[in-house]
Amino acid sequence: MYPADSPYPSLFRLAREAWPTAKLASFTSWSPINHGIVEDGLNIHKESLPDQQLVASIEKYLTDNQDVKLLFMQLDEPDGSGHTHGYGPDSPEYLKAITTCDHLFGRVLESIEKLGLLADSLVILLTDHGGGGADKYSHGSDHPMDKQVFWSCVGSSIAAGTEIKQLSLVDTAAIVAYALGLQAPAVWDAKLPDSLFEVTMKKGVE
């Protein structure tokens, strides 16, 4: 459990310190994120449910809380399928789980669009790891299949088709902090890719 006064704050703590009354929400299928990583005692709305139920809950939350400042969603079925049936393009069950996850994410994105929130939002979609490299049913090795991830985003401050030449998964924290107008702590390893917000940076938009 990460303590609320850790010298390595999460994005949620950073946001809470900046906005004491803002609505912050974390929806996860893998409960240790909400009950071990995201700090307690910060008045963050937390829910941990299976993927399908989680997305239904997010849809309702967005409808009822359109002024939410930061919302995190984590779906877990692709990872569970990989551990059970194997990772990679030769695993039909794994590919089916990814397809289902894509549909669920589409539902959340559709809610954001229908509520008119997309124009003021930065939406990031990423995977936390690959799998099936050194072990077809696992991940965590130095094999490229385990280390290469999918990362994409959409938002009014991002030029369509923007390519990022170099990006580490941990840089996501710095990207979100910048998008929210927050100062990333010096202790973070996360770095802001210069090319991602190149248009707004040239215009002097913070």
PDB file of C-alpha atoms in Angstrom:
ATOM      1  CA  MET A   1       0.000   0.000   0.000  1.00  0.00           C
ATOM      2  CA  TYR A   2       1.487   3.325  -1.066  1.00  0.00           C
ATOM      3  CA  PRO A   3       1.217   5.824   1.814  1.00  0.00           C
ATOM      4  CA  ALA A   4      -0.531   9.121   1.131  1.00  0.00           C
ATOM      5  CA  ASP A   5       2.619  11.009   2.170  1.00  0.00           C
ATOM      6  CA  SER A   6       5.006   9.048  -0.077  1.00  0.00           C
ATOM      7  CA  PRO A   7       7.701  11.180  -1.770  1.00  0.00           C
ATOM      8  CA  TYR A   8       6.543   9.549  -5.023  1.00  0.00           C
ATOM      9  CA  PRO A   9       2.966  10.820  -5.474  1.00  0.00           C
ATOM     10  CA  SER A  10       0.509   9.325  -7.946  1.00  0.00           C
ATOM     11  CA  LEU A  11      -1.324  11.466 -10.474  1.00  0.00           C
ATOM     12  CA  PHE A  12      -4.328  11.319  -8.193  1.00  0.00           C
ATOM     13  CA  ARG A  13      -2.450  12.819  -5.270  1.00  0.00           C
ATOM     14  CA  LEU A  14      -0.965  15.462  -7.539  1.00  0.00           C
ATOM     15  CA  ALA A  15      -4.450  16.364  -8.775  1.00  0.00           C
ATOM     16  CA  ARG A  16      -5.956  16.345  -5.287  1.00  0.00           C
ATOM     17  CA  GLU A  17      -3.283  18.695  -3.964  1.00  0.00           C
ATOM     18  CA  ALA A  18      -3.997  21.075  -6.832  1.00  0.00           C
ATOM     19  CA  TRP A  19      -7.797  20.816  -6.620  1.00  0.00           C
ATOM     20  CA  PRO A  20      -9.053  19.922  -3.125  1.00  0.00           C
ATOM     21  CA  THR A  21     -12.696  19.582  -4.221  1.00  0.00           C
ATOM     22  CA  ALA A  22     -12.356  18.251  -7.776  1.00  0.00           C
ATOM     23  CA  LYS A  23     -13.998  14.977  -8.764  1.00  0.00           C
ATOM     24  CA  LEU A  24     -11.405  12.244  -9.284  1.00  0.00           C
ATOM     25  CA  ALA A  25     -12.301   8.640 -10.109  1.00  0.00           C
ATOM     26  CA  SER A  26     -10.501   5.324 -10.507  1.00  0.00           C
ATOM     27  CA  PHE A  27     -12.299   2.333 -12.036  1.00  0.00           C
ATOM     28  CA  THR A  28     -10.309  -0.903 -12.116  1.00  0.00           C
ATOM     29  CA  SER A  29     -10.910  -4.585 -12.750  1.00  0.00           C
ATOM     30  CA  TRP A  30      -7.654  -5.527 -11.020  1.00  0.00           C
ATOM     31  CA  SER A  31      -8.470  -4.389  -7.476  1.00  0.00           C
ATOM     32  CA  PRO A  32      -4.852  -4.012  -6.179  1.00  0.00           C
ATOM     33  CA  ILE A  33      -4.646  -0.788  -8.184  1.00  0.00           C
ATOM     34  CA  ASN A  34      -7.423   0.794  -6.138  1.00  0.00           C
ATOM     35  CA  HIS A  35      -6.421  -0.906  -2.905  1.00  0.00           C
ATOM     36  CA  GLY A  36      -2.675  -0.647  -2.924  1.00  0.00           C
ATOM     37  CA  ILE A  37      -1.463   1.831  -5.555  1.00  0.00           C
ATOM     38  CA  VAL A  38      -3.913   4.752  -5.673  1.00  0.00           C
ATOM     39  CA  GLU A  39      -3.554   6.435  -2.300  1.00  0.00           C
ATOM     40  CA  ASP A  40      -6.319   6.205   0.289  1.00  0.00           C
ATOM     41  CA  GLY A  41      -7.750   9.193   2.142  1.00  0.00           C
ATOM     42  CA  LEU A  42      -7.887  11.537  -0.857  1.00  0.00           C
ATOM     43  CA  ASN A  43     -11.643  11.388  -1.490  1.00  0.00           C
ATOM     44  CA  ILE A  44     -11.214   9.547  -4.779  1.00  0.00           C
ATOM     45  CA  HIS A  45     -14.205   7.665  -6.153  1.00  0.00           C
ATOM     46  CA  LYS A  46     -13.003   4.056  -6.490  1.00  0.00           C
ATOM     47  CA  GLU A  47     -14.745   1.027  -7.960  1.00  0.00           C
ATOM     48  CA  SER A  48     -13.329  -2.434  -8.680  1.00  0.00           C
ATOM     49  CA  LEU A  49     -15.561  -4.702 -10.765  1.00  0.00           C
ATOM     50  CA  PRO A  50     -15.350  -7.210 -13.646  1.00  0.00           C
ATOM     51  CA  ASP A  51     -14.865  -5.544 -17.037  1.00  0.00           C
ATOM     52  CA  GLN A  52     -18.489  -5.537 -18.256  1.00  0.00           C
ATOM     53  CA  GLN A  53     -19.894  -4.291 -14.947  1.00  0.00           C
ATOM     54  CA  LEU A  54     -17.104  -1.749 -14.633  1.00  0.00           C
ATOM     55  CA  VAL A  55     -17.870  -0.122 -17.974  1.00  0.00           C
ATOM     56  CA  ALA A  56     -21.581   0.062 -17.175  1.00  0.00           C
ATOM     57  CA  SER A  57     -20.681   1.798 -13.911  1.00  0.00           C
ATOM     58  CA  ILE A  58     -18.374   4.231 -15.736  1.00  0.00           C
ATOM     59  CA  GLU A  59     -21.127   5.120 -18.190  1.00  0.00           C
ATOM     60  CA  LYS A  60     -23.453   5.981 -15.321  1.00  0.00           C
ATOM     61  CA  TYR A  61     -20.736   7.866 -13.431  1.00  0.00           C
ATOM     62  CA  LEU A  62     -19.944  10.026 -16.466  1.00  0.00           C
ATOM     63  CA  THR A  63     -23.617  10.852 -16.951  1.00  0.00           C
ATOM     64  CA  ASP A  64     -23.966  11.873 -13.298  1.00  0.00           C
ATOM     65  CA  ASN A  65     -20.546  13.553 -12.966  1.00  0.00           C
ATOM     66  CA  GLN A  66     -19.784  15.375 -16.196  1.00  0.00           C
ATOM     67  CA  ASP A  67     -17.418  17.702 -14.341  1.00  0.00           C
ATOM     68  CA  VAL A  68     -15.029  14.889 -13.359  1.00  0.00           C
ATOM     69  CA  LYS A  69     -11.454  16.179 -13.569  1.00  0.00           C
ATOM     70  CA  LEU A  70      -9.521  12.907 -13.844  1.00  0.00           C
ATOM     71  CA  LEU A  71     -10.874   9.444 -14.578  1.00  0.00           C
ATOM     72  CA  PHE A  72      -8.813   6.263 -14.803  1.00  0.00           C
ATOM     73  CA  MET A  73     -10.126   2.987 -16.217  1.00  0.00           C
ATOM     74  CA  GLN A  74      -8.371  -0.398 -16.251  1.00  0.00           C
ATOM     75  CA  LEU A  75      -9.790  -3.502 -17.949  1.00  0.00           C
ATOM     76  CA  ASP A  76      -8.269  -6.887 -17.181  1.00  0.00           C
ATOM     77  CA  GLU A  77      -9.755  -9.631 -19.348  1.00  0.00           C
ATOM     78  CA  PRO A  78      -7.067  -9.612 -22.088  1.00  0.00           C
ATOM     79  CA  ASP A  79      -4.384 -10.196 -19.464  1.00  0.00           C
ATOM     80  CA  GLY A  80      -6.431 -12.909 -17.762  1.00  0.00           C
ATOM     81  CA  SER A  81      -7.015 -14.603 -21.111  1.00  0.00           C
ATOM     82  CA  GLY A  82      -3.312 -14.445 -21.931  1.00  0.00           C
ATOM     83  CA  HIS A  83      -2.358 -16.132 -18.680  1.00  0.00           C
ATOM     84  CA  THR A  84      -4.996 -18.828 -19.210  1.00  0.00           C
ATOM     85  CA  HIS A  85      -4.941 -19.416 -22.971  1.00  0.00           C
ATOM     86  CA  GLY A  86      -1.658 -17.853 -24.058  1.00  0.00           C
ATOM     87  CA  TYR A  87      -0.666 -14.460 -25.444  1.00  0.00           C
ATOM     88  CA  GLY A  88      -0.077 -13.619 -29.087  1.00  0.00           C
ATOM     89  CA  PRO A  89      -1.835 -13.663 -32.469  1.00  0.00           C
ATOM     90  CA  ASP A  90      -2.042 -17.469 -32.480  1.00  0.00           C
ATOM     91  CA  SER A  91      -4.340 -17.506 -29.424  1.00  0.00           C
ATOM     92  CA  PRO A  92      -8.012 -17.120 -30.515  1.00  0.00           C
ATOM     93  CA  GLU A  93      -9.182 -16.659 -26.934  1.00  0.00           C
ATOM     94  CA  TYR A  94      -6.654 -13.872 -26.369  1.00  0.00           C
ATOM     95  CA  LEU A  95      -7.681 -12.089 -29.578  1.00  0.00           C
ATOM     96  CA  LYS A  96     -11.353 -12.428 -28.623  1.00  0.00           C
ATOM     97  CA  ALA A  97     -10.644 -10.840 -25.223  1.00  0.00           C
ATOM     98  CA  ILE A  98      -8.898  -7.930 -26.955  1.00  0.00           C
ATOM     99  CA  THR A  99     -11.860  -7.497 -29.296  1.00  0.00           C
ATOM    100  CA  THR A 100     -14.251  -7.413 -26.340  1.00  0.00           C
ATOM    101  CA  CYS A 101     -12.018  -4.897 -24.567  1.00  0.00           C
ATOM    102  CA  ASP A 102     -11.998  -2.720 -27.699  1.00  0.00           C
ATOM    103  CA  HIS A 103     -15.802  -2.763 -27.727  1.00  0.00           C
ATOM    104  CA  LEU A 104     -15.985  -1.822 -24.043  1.00  0.00           C
ATOM    105  CA  PHE A 105     -13.536   1.030 -24.463  1.00  0.00           C
ATOM    106  CA  GLY A 106     -15.615   2.168 -27.440  1.00  0.00           C
ATOM    107  CA  ARG A 107     -18.659   2.386 -25.193  1.00  0.00           C
ATOM    108  CA  VAL A 108     -16.824   4.668 -22.775  1.00  0.00           C
ATOM    109  CA  LEU A 109     -15.481   6.844 -25.594  1.00  0.00           C
ATOM    110  CA  GLU A 110     -18.982   7.058 -27.078  1.00  0.00           C
ATOM    111  CA  SER A 111     -20.301   8.245 -23.703  1.00  0.00           C
ATOM    112  CA  ILE A 112     -17.621  10.928 -23.556  1.00  0.00           C
ATOM    113  CA  GLU A 113     -18.537  12.082 -27.060  1.00  0.00           C
ATOM    114  CA  LYS A 114     -22.317  12.037 -26.504  1.00  0.00           C
ATOM    115  CA  LEU A 115     -21.950  14.070 -23.315  1.00  0.00           C
ATOM    116  CA  GLY A 116     -19.924  16.685 -25.192  1.00  0.00           C
ATOM    117  CA  LEU A 117     -16.826  16.131 -23.057  1.00  0.00           C
ATOM    118  CA  LEU A 118     -14.328  15.128 -25.728  1.00  0.00           C
ATOM    119  CA  ALA A 119     -13.444  18.689 -26.786  1.00  0.00           C
ATOM    120  CA  ASP A 120     -12.042  19.385 -23.311  1.00  0.00           C
ATOM    121  CA  SER A 121     -10.566  15.940 -22.689  1.00  0.00           C
ATOM    122  CA  LEU A 122      -7.372  14.058 -23.388  1.00  0.00           C
ATOM    123  CA  VAL A 123      -8.178  10.360 -23.761  1.00  0.00           C
ATOM    124  CA  ILE A 124      -5.266   7.938 -23.553  1.00  0.00           C
ATOM    125  CA  LEU A 125      -5.454   4.237 -24.415  1.00  0.00           C
ATOM    126  CA  LEU A 126      -2.542   1.961 -23.577  1.00  0.00           C
ATOM    127  CA  THR A 127      -1.534  -1.518 -22.508  1.00  0.00           C
ATOM    128  CA  ASP A 128       0.666  -1.964 -19.445  1.00  0.00           C
ATOM    129  CA  HIS A 129       2.672  -4.842 -20.953  1.00  0.00           C
ATOM    130  CA  GLY A 130       2.751  -7.410 -23.729  1.00  0.00           C
ATOM    131  CA  GLY A 131       3.097 -11.124 -23.249  1.00  0.00           C
ATOM    132  CA  GLY A 132       4.021 -14.488 -24.674  1.00  0.00           C
ATOM    133  CA  GLY A 133       7.703 -13.749 -25.163  1.00  0.00           C
ATOM    134  CA  ALA A 134       9.858 -16.004 -23.023  1.00  0.00           C
ATOM    135  CA  ASP A 135       6.738 -17.840 -21.808  1.00  0.00           C
ATOM    136  CA  LYS A 136       3.563 -18.083 -23.890  1.00  0.00           C
ATOM    137  CA  TYR A 137       1.418 -17.798 -20.759  1.00  0.00           C
ATOM    138  CA  SER A 138       3.271 -15.018 -18.986  1.00  0.00           C
ATOM    139  CA  HIS A 139       5.043 -11.659 -19.309  1.00  0.00           C
ATOM    140  CA  GLY A 140       7.738  -9.689 -17.557  1.00  0.00           C
ATOM    141  CA  SER A 141      10.836 -10.907 -19.387  1.00  0.00           C
ATOM    142  CA  ASP A 142      13.129  -8.782 -21.577  1.00  0.00           C
ATOM    143  CA  HIS A 143      11.669 -10.357 -24.715  1.00  0.00           C
ATOM    144  CA  PRO A 144      10.286  -7.688 -27.115  1.00  0.00           C
ATOM    145  CA  MET A 145       6.842  -9.348 -27.091  1.00  0.00           C
ATOM    146  CA  ASP A 146       6.655  -8.713 -23.343  1.00  0.00           C
ATOM    147  CA  LYS A 147       8.011  -5.164 -23.443  1.00  0.00           C
ATOM    148  CA  GLN A 148       6.373  -3.618 -26.503  1.00  0.00           C
ATOM    149  CA  VAL A 149       3.039  -1.946 -25.780  1.00  0.00           C
ATOM    150  CA  PHE A 150       0.238  -0.124 -27.580  1.00  0.00           C
ATOM    151  CA  TRP A 151      -0.095   3.593 -26.767  1.00  0.00           C
ATOM    152  CA  SER A 152      -2.373   6.176 -28.363  1.00  0.00           C
ATOM    153  CA  CYS A 153      -4.298   9.308 -27.442  1.00  0.00           C
ATOM    154  CA  VAL A 154      -6.862  11.749 -28.787  1.00  0.00           C
ATOM    155  CA  GLY A 155      -7.605  15.310 -27.734  1.00  0.00           C
ATOM    156  CA  SER A 156      -8.002  18.847 -29.024  1.00  0.00           C
ATOM    157  CA  SER A 157      -4.384  19.663 -28.139  1.00  0.00           C
ATOM    158  CA  ILE A 158      -3.031  16.730 -30.180  1.00  0.00           C
ATOM    159  CA  ALA A 159      -2.578  17.108 -33.925  1.00  0.00           C
ATOM    160  CA  ALA A 160      -4.120  14.189 -35.819  1.00  0.00           C
ATOM    161  CA  GLY A 161      -1.523  11.691 -37.014  1.00  0.00           C
ATOM    162  CA  THR A 162       1.150  12.905 -34.595  1.00  0.00           C
ATOM    163  CA  GLU A 163       3.966  10.372 -34.284  1.00  0.00           C
ATOM    164  CA  ILE A 164       6.012  10.072 -31.118  1.00  0.00           C
ATOM    165  CA  LYS A 165       9.595   9.135 -31.891  1.00  0.00           C
ATOM    166  CA  GLN A 166      10.465   7.934 -28.422  1.00  0.00           C
ATOM    167  CA  LEU A 167       8.084   7.058 -25.596  1.00  0.00           C
ATOM    168  CA  SER A 168       8.330   5.022 -22.417  1.00  0.00           C
ATOM    169  CA  LEU A 169       5.239   3.697 -20.683  1.00  0.00           C
ATOM    170  CA  VAL A 170       6.114   5.673 -17.550  1.00  0.00           C
ATOM    171  CA  ASP A 171       5.995   8.901 -19.578  1.00  0.00           C
ATOM    172  CA  THR A 172       2.203   8.643 -19.507  1.00  0.00           C
ATOM    173  CA  ALA A 173       2.193  10.255 -16.064  1.00  0.00           C
ATOM    174  CA  ALA A 174       4.085  13.312 -17.333  1.00  0.00           C
ATOM    175  CA  ILE A 175       1.753  13.575 -20.341  1.00  0.00           C
ATOM    176  CA  VAL A 176      -1.354  13.551 -18.147  1.00  0.00           C
ATOM    177  CA  ALA A 177       0.184  16.031 -15.711  1.00  0.00           C
ATOM    178  CA  TYR A 178       0.992  18.433 -18.545  1.00  0.00           C
ATOM    179  CA  ALA A 179      -2.489  18.081 -20.025  1.00  0.00           C
ATOM    180  CA  LEU A 180      -3.987  18.959 -16.634  1.00  0.00           C
ATOM    181  CA  GLY A 181      -1.655  21.905 -16.184  1.00  0.00           C
ATOM    182  CA  LEU A 182       0.192  20.265 -13.296  1.00  0.00           C
ATOM    183  CA  GLN A 183       3.918  20.269 -12.585  1.00  0.00           C
ATOM    184  CA  ALA A 184       5.377  16.770 -12.720  1.00  0.00           C
ATOM    185  CA  PRO A 185       7.470  16.068  -9.592  1.00  0.00           C
ATOM    186  CA  ALA A 186      11.216  15.999 -10.113  1.00  0.00           C
ATOM    187  CA  VAL A 187      11.337  12.527  -8.526  1.00  0.00           C
ATOM    188  CA  TRP A 188       9.275  11.044 -11.368  1.00  0.00           C
ATOM    189  CA  ASP A 189      11.106   9.146 -14.099  1.00  0.00           C
ATOM    190  CA  ALA A 190       8.355  10.234 -16.510  1.00  0.00           C
ATOM    191  CA  LYS A 191       9.381  12.659 -19.264  1.00  0.00           C
ATOM    192  CA  LEU A 192       7.182  14.704 -21.586  1.00  0.00           C
ATOM    193  CA  PRO A 193       7.723  13.831 -25.271  1.00  0.00           C
ATOM    194  CA  ASP A 194       8.378  17.157 -27.025  1.00  0.00           C
ATOM    195  CA  SER A 195       6.582  16.188 -30.222  1.00  0.00           C
ATOM    196  CA  LEU A 196       3.261  15.200 -28.635  1.00  0.00           C
ATOM    197  CA  PHE A 197       2.100  18.700 -27.672  1.00  0.00           C
ATOM    198  CA  GLU A 198       4.243  20.439 -30.264  1.00  0.00           C
ATOM    199  CA  VAL A 199       1.361  22.500 -31.686  1.00  0.00           C
ATOM    200  CA  THR A 200       0.185  23.857 -28.343  1.00  0.00           C
ATOM    201  CA  MET A 201       3.737  24.382 -27.148  1.00  0.00           C
ATOM    202  CA  LYS A 202       4.495  26.572 -30.172  1.00  0.00           C
ATOM    203  CA  LYS A 203       1.374  28.603 -29.438  1.00  0.00           C
ATOM    204  CA  GLY A 204       2.429  28.999 -25.818  1.00  0.00           C
ATOM    205  CA  VAL A 205      -0.563  27.107 -24.480  1.00  0.00           C
ATOM    206  CA  GLU A 206      -0.021  25.592 -21.044  1.00  0.00           C
TER     207      GLU A 206
END
